[in-house]
XYZ file of C-alpha atoms in Angstrom:
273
model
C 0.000 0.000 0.000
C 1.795 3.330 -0.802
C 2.160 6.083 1.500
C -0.278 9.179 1.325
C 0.680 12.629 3.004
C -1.157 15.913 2.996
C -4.980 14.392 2.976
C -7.658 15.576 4.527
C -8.974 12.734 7.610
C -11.540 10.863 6.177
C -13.338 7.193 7.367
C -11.753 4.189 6.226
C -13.827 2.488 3.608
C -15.178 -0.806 5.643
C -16.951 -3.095 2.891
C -15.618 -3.778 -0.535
C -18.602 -4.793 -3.540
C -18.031 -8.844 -4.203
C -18.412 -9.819 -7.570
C -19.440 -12.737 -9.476
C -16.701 -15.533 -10.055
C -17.521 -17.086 -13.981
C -16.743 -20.765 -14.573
C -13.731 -22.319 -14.867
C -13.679 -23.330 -18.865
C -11.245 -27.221 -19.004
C -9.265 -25.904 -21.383
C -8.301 -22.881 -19.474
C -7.671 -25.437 -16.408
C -5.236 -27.642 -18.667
C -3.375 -24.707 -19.307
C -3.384 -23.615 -15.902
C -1.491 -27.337 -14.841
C 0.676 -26.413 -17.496
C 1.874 -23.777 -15.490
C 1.753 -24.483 -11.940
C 4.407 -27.287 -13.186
C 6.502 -25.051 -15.217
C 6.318 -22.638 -12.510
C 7.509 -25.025 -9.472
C 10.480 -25.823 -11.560
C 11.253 -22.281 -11.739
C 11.050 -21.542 -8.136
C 12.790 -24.698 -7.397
C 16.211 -23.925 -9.830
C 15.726 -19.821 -8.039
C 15.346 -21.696 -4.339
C 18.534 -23.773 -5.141
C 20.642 -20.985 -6.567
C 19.568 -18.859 -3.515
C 21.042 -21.801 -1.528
C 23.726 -21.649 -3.002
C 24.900 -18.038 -3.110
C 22.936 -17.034 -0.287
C 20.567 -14.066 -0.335
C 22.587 -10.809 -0.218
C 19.123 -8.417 -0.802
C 17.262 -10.236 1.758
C 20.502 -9.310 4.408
C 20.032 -5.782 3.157
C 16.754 -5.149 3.732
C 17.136 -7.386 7.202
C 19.320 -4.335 8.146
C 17.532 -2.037 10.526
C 19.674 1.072 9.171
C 18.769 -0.035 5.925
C 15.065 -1.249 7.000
C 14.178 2.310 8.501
C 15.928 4.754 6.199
C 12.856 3.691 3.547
C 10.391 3.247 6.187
C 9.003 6.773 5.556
C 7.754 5.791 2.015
C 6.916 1.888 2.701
C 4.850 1.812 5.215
C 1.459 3.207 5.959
C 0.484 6.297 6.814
C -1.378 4.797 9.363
C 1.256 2.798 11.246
C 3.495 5.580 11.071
C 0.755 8.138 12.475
C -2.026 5.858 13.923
C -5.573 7.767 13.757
C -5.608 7.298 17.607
C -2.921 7.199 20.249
C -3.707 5.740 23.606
C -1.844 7.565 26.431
C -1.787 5.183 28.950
C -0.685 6.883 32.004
C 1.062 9.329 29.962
C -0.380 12.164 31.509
C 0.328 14.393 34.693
C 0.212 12.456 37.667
C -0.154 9.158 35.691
C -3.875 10.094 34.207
C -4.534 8.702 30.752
C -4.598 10.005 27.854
C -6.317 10.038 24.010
C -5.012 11.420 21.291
C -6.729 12.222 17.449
C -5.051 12.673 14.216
C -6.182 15.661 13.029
C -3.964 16.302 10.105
C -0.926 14.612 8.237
C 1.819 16.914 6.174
C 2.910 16.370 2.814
C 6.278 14.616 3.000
C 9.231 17.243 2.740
C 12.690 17.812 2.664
C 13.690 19.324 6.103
C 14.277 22.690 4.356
C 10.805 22.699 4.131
C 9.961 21.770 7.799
C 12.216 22.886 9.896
C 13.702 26.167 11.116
C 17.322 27.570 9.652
C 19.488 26.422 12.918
C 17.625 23.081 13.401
C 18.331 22.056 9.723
C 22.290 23.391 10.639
C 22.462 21.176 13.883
C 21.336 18.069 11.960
C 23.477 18.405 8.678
C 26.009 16.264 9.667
C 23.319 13.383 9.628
C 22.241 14.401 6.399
C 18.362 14.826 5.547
C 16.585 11.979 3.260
C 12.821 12.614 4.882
C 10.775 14.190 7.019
C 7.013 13.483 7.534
C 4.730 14.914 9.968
C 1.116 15.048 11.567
C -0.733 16.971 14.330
C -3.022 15.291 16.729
C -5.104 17.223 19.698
C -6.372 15.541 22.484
C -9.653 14.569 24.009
C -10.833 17.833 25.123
C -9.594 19.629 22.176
C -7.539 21.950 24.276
C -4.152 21.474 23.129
C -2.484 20.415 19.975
C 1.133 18.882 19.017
C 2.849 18.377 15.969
C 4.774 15.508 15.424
C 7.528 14.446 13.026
C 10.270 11.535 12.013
C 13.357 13.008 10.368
C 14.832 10.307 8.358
C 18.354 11.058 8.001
C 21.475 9.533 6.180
C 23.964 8.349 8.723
C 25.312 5.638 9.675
C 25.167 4.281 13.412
C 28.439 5.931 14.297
C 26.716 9.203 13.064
C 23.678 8.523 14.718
C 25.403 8.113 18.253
C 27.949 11.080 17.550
C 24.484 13.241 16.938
C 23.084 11.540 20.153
C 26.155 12.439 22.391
C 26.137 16.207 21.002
C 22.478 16.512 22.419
C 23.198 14.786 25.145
C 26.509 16.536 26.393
C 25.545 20.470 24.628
C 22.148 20.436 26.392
C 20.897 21.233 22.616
C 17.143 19.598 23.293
C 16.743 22.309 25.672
C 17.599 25.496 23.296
C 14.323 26.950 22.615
C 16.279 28.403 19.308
C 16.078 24.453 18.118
C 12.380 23.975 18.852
C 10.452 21.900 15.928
C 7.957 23.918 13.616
C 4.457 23.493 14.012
C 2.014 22.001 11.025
C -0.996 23.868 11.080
C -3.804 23.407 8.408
C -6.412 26.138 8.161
C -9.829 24.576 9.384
C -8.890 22.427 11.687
C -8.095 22.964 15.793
C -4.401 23.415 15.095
C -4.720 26.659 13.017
C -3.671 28.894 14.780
C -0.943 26.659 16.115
C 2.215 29.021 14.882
C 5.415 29.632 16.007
C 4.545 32.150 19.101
C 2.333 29.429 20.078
C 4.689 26.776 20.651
C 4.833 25.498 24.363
C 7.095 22.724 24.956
C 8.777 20.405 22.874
C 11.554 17.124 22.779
C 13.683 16.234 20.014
C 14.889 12.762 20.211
C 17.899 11.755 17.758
C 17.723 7.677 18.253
C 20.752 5.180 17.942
C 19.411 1.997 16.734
C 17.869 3.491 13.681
C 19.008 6.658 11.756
C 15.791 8.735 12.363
C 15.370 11.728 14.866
C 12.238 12.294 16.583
C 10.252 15.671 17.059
C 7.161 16.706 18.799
C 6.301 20.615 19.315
C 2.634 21.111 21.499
C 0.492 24.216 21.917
C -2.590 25.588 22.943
C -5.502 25.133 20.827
C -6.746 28.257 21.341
C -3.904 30.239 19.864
C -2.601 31.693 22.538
C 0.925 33.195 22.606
C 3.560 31.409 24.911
C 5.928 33.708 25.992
C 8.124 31.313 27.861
C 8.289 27.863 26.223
C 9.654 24.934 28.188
C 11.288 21.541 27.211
C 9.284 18.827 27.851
C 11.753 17.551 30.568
C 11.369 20.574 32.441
C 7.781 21.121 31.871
C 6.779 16.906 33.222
C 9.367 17.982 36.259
C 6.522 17.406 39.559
C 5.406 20.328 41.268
C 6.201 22.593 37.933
C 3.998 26.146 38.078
C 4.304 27.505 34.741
C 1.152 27.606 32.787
C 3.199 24.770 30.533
C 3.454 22.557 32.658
C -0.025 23.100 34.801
C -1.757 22.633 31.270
C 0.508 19.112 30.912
C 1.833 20.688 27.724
C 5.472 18.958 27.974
C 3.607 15.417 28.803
C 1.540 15.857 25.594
C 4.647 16.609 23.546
C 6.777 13.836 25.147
C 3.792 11.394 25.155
C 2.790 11.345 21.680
C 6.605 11.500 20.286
C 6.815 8.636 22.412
C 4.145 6.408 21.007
C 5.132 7.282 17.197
C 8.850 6.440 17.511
C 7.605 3.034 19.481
C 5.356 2.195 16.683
C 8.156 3.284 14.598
C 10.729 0.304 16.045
C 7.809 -1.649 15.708
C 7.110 -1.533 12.009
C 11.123 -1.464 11.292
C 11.775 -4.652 13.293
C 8.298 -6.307 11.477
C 10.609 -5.296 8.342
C 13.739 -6.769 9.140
C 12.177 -9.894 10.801
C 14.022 -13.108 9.563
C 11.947 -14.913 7.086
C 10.622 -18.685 8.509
């Protein structure tokens, strides 16, 4: 099934019109035998050579690296960015949460998606995707964007990108924070940049992808003092960020994409039986 960005939500068809099966004519079942034994010989001779040689292309595509780097255009929209996310205890003080897709972008470079000194602090990754949807949750109250840069690196680069977060403090600079998608007539419209509250940005190890999430008010209003999710989940927090569970919704719903993420690579590069 090929991937489909920038569409408007819509129900899944549910029933599918049968039609009529005609009659099997003999002749066309003699010919038919014919082939089913032509074609087992065929299989058999490519089985053996495989074998033999062993198959190289299956050992690629085994390759999580390899796996995930296409994983933006080969698998659903809808595994990527489910129509619902459950928030299990993913909200303040361990409350539950439910999440809607309201809107998916149009896959982009990241020139198209992401601010000047974000696209800088990832070049040495290099940029092959990025794809990204907004959900709101239950109440309608907040919104969050969320997106999967799918870079070029290797693991080493992957890690080296890692360890520069990690030791730099860079998924704290609110000068890095992830652009908003927000498509008029929907609850994330006025979801722009002076309305972003709290945010994560994720680079992973085991597969070359980074992971962004950016959440807002519904309502448009302006944050003057945004927060990293981190500090915004901290217990106790006062800001109105973290009193409206703004970093838990950005943190929550990154987390449940990049787990269905590993979940649809490793489905990929599962070892044939």
């Amino acid at each position: 099934m090929p991937v489909r960005y920038g569409y408007p939500e819509t129900p899944a068809e549910t029933t599918t019109r049968l039609r009529p099966v005609r009659p099997r004519q003999r002749w066309r079942t003699v010919a038919a035998a014919v082939c089913v034994v032509l074609g087992l010989g065929l299989i058999g001779g490519a089985a053996t050579g495989a074998w033999l040689t062993g198959d190289s292309s299956a050992e690629t595509t085994r390759n999580p690296y390899t796996a995930a780097r296409s994983a933006w255009h080969s698998v659903p929209v809808d595994t990527l960015f489910p129509r619902t996310l459950q928030g299990r205890g993913a909200g303040p003080g361990g409350t539950h949460r439910t999440w809607t897709r309201i809107a998916v972008a149009a896959d982009s470079t990241c020139k198209d998606g992401l601010d000047p000194l974000l696209l800088t602090t990832l070049r040495s990754v290099g940029c092959e995707r990025l794809v990204r949807a907004t959900y709101t949750d239950a109440t309608r109250s907040s919104v969050t964007t969320v997106g999967l840069v799918f870079t070029e690196a290797d693991a080493p680069g992957m890690q080296a990108l890692r360890t520069r977060f990690t030791e730099q403090g860079l998924g704290a600079r609110k000068d890095l924070m992830p652009r908003t998608y927000a498509p008029e007539g929907t609850t994330a419209a006025s979801f722009g940049d002076g309305q972003r509250a709290s945010w994560t940005v994720n680079p992973l190890t085991e597969i070359p992808v980074v992971v962004l999430a950016v959440s807002g008010f519904a309502d448009g209003r302006t944050v003057a003092d945004p927060q990293p999710a981190p500090a915004a989940m901290v217990a106790g927090a006062t800001t109105d960020v973290a009193q409206a569970g703004l970093g838990h919704e950005a943190k929550g719903i990154a987390d449940r994409v990049e787990r269905g993420l590993r979940r649809a690579v490793a489905d990929l590069t599962e070892q044939p039986r």
